[in-house]
């Protein structure tokens, strides 16, 4: 029985880890839905007059959360009602897949 208990505990940990893993595809949908692309571009390339380049940069989820909740400049704040912490983790995962920001278009 102890071996079975350990196997079940390990299985539950794997299931929980998979359930909490960030989802880059959902992050892409959220990035487009809340309008991040309007200032930062579809590839995170940014533009001189609208928003900085964010493609090719690594942001921790904590840093991205603080920035999205309390942004500087003209960027609107994204409260927990607009983007949950899980949503931000998904966007961060999508941002990891962005190229270095040199490309334009989508």
C-alpha positions as a Markdown table, in Angstrom:
| # | Residue | x | y | z |
|---|---|---|---|---|
| 1 | Unk | 0.0 | 0.0 | 0.0 |
| 2 | Unk | 2.7 | 2.6 | 0.7 |
| 3 | Unk | 4.0 | 2.2 | -2.8 |
| 4 | Unk | 0.6 | 2.8 | -4.3 |
| 5 | Unk | 0.2 | 5.9 | -2.1 |
| 6 | Unk | 3.4 | 7.3 | -3.4 |
| 7 | Unk | 2.5 | 6.6 | -7.0 |
| 8 | Unk | -0.9 | 8.2 | -6.6 |
| 9 | Unk | 0.7 | 11.3 | -4.9 |
| 10 | Unk | 3.2 | 11.6 | -7.7 |
| 11 | Unk | 0.5 | 11.3 | -10.3 |
| 12 | Unk | -1.6 | 14.0 | -8.6 |
| 13 | Unk | 1.5 | 16.3 | -8.5 |
| 14 | Unk | 2.0 | 15.8 | -12.3 |
| 15 | Unk | -1.6 | 16.5 | -13.0 |
| 16 | Unk | -1.5 | 19.7 | -10.8 |
| 17 | Unk | 1.7 | 20.8 | -12.5 |
| 18 | Unk | 0.1 | 20.3 | -16.0 |
| 19 | Unk | -3.0 | 22.2 | -15.0 |
| 20 | Unk | -1.1 | 25.2 | -13.8 |
| 21 | Unk | 1.3 | 25.3 | -16.8 |
| 22 | Unk | 1.1 | 28.5 | -18.8 |
| 23 | Unk | -0.6 | 28.3 | -22.2 |
| 24 | Unk | 1.1 | 30.3 | -25.0 |
| 25 | Unk | -1.8 | 29.8 | -27.4 |
| 26 | Unk | -4.2 | 31.3 | -24.8 |
| 27 | Unk | -1.6 | 34.0 | -24.2 |
| 28 | Unk | -1.7 | 34.9 | -27.9 |
| 29 | Unk | -5.5 | 35.1 | -27.9 |
| 30 | Unk | -5.4 | 37.3 | -24.8 |
| 31 | Unk | -2.6 | 39.5 | -26.2 |
| 32 | Unk | -4.9 | 40.2 | -29.2 |
| 33 | Unk | -8.2 | 40.4 | -27.3 |
| 34 | Unk | -7.0 | 43.1 | -24.9 |
| 35 | Unk | -5.3 | 45.0 | -27.6 |
| 36 | Unk | -1.6 | 44.7 | -26.7 |
| 37 | Unk | -0.8 | 44.4 | -30.4 |
| 38 | Unk | -2.2 | 47.8 | -31.1 |
| 39 | Unk | 0.8 | 49.5 | -29.5 |
| 40 | Unk | 3.4 | 46.7 | -29.3 |
| 41 | Unk | 2.7 | 45.0 | -32.7 |
| 42 | Unk | 1.7 | 41.4 | -33.4 |
| 43 | Unk | 5.4 | 40.3 | -33.0 |
| 44 | Unk | 6.2 | 42.6 | -30.1 |
| 45 | Unk | 8.2 | 44.8 | -32.4 |
| 46 | Unk | 6.8 | 48.1 | -30.9 |
| 47 | Unk | 6.8 | 51.4 | -32.7 |
| 48 | Unk | 8.4 | 54.7 | -32.0 |
| 49 | Unk | 5.1 | 56.6 | -31.3 |
| 50 | Unk | 3.0 | 53.8 | -29.8 |
| 51 | Unk | 4.7 | 51.3 | -27.6 |
| 52 | Unk | 8.2 | 49.9 | -26.9 |
| 53 | Unk | 9.5 | 46.7 | -28.3 |
| 54 | Unk | 8.7 | 43.7 | -26.0 |
| 55 | Unk | 9.6 | 40.9 | -28.4 |
| 56 | Unk | 12.8 | 39.0 | -27.6 |
| 57 | Unk | 12.8 | 40.2 | -23.9 |
| 58 | Unk | 12.3 | 37.9 | -21.0 |
| 59 | Unk | 10.0 | 39.2 | -18.3 |
| 60 | Unk | 9.2 | 37.2 | -15.1 |
| 61 | Unk | 5.6 | 36.7 | -14.4 |
| 62 | Unk | 5.9 | 38.9 | -11.3 |
| 63 | Unk | 7.5 | 41.8 | -13.2 |
| 64 | Unk | 4.9 | 41.6 | -16.0 |
| 65 | Unk | 2.1 | 41.5 | -13.4 |
| 66 | Unk | 3.3 | 44.6 | -11.6 |
| 67 | Unk | 3.8 | 46.4 | -14.9 |
| 68 | Unk | 0.4 | 45.4 | -16.3 |
| 69 | Unk | -1.4 | 46.3 | -13.0 |
| 70 | Unk | 0.4 | 49.6 | -12.5 |
| 71 | Unk | 1.8 | 50.8 | -15.9 |
| 72 | Unk | 3.7 | 54.0 | -16.6 |
| 73 | Unk | 3.0 | 56.5 | -19.3 |
| 74 | Unk | 0.0 | 56.1 | -21.6 |
| 75 | Unk | -0.5 | 52.3 | -21.2 |
| 76 | Unk | -3.8 | 51.5 | -19.5 |
| 77 | Unk | -3.8 | 49.4 | -16.3 |
| 78 | Unk | -5.1 | 45.8 | -16.6 |
| 79 | Unk | -6.9 | 45.0 | -13.4 |
| 80 | Unk | -7.6 | 41.5 | -12.2 |
| 81 | Unk | -11.1 | 41.9 | -13.8 |
| 82 | Unk | -9.5 | 42.3 | -17.2 |
| 83 | Unk | -6.6 | 39.9 | -16.9 |
| 84 | Unk | -6.3 | 37.3 | -14.2 |
| 85 | Unk | -2.9 | 36.3 | -12.8 |
| 86 | Unk | -3.3 | 33.1 | -14.9 |
| 87 | Unk | -4.0 | 35.2 | -18.0 |
| 88 | Unk | -0.8 | 37.2 | -17.4 |
| 89 | Unk | 1.2 | 33.9 | -17.0 |
| 90 | Unk | -0.2 | 32.8 | -20.4 |
| 91 | Unk | 0.7 | 36.1 | -22.0 |
| 92 | Unk | 4.2 | 35.8 | -20.6 |
| 93 | Unk | 4.5 | 32.4 | -22.1 |
| 94 | Unk | 3.4 | 33.7 | -25.5 |
| 95 | Unk | 5.9 | 36.6 | -25.2 |
| 96 | Unk | 8.7 | 34.0 | -24.8 |
| 97 | Unk | 7.8 | 32.8 | -28.3 |
| 98 | Unk | 8.0 | 36.2 | -29.9 |
| 99 | Unk | 11.0 | 36.9 | -32.2 |
| 100 | Unk | 13.5 | 39.6 | -31.3 |
| 101 | Unk | 10.9 | 42.2 | -32.4 |
| 102 | Unk | 12.5 | 43.1 | -35.7 |
| 103 | Unk | 9.6 | 41.6 | -37.8 |
| 104 | Unk | 6.4 | 43.5 | -38.5 |
| 105 | Unk | 3.0 | 42.2 | -39.4 |
| 106 | Unk | 1.3 | 39.2 | -37.9 |
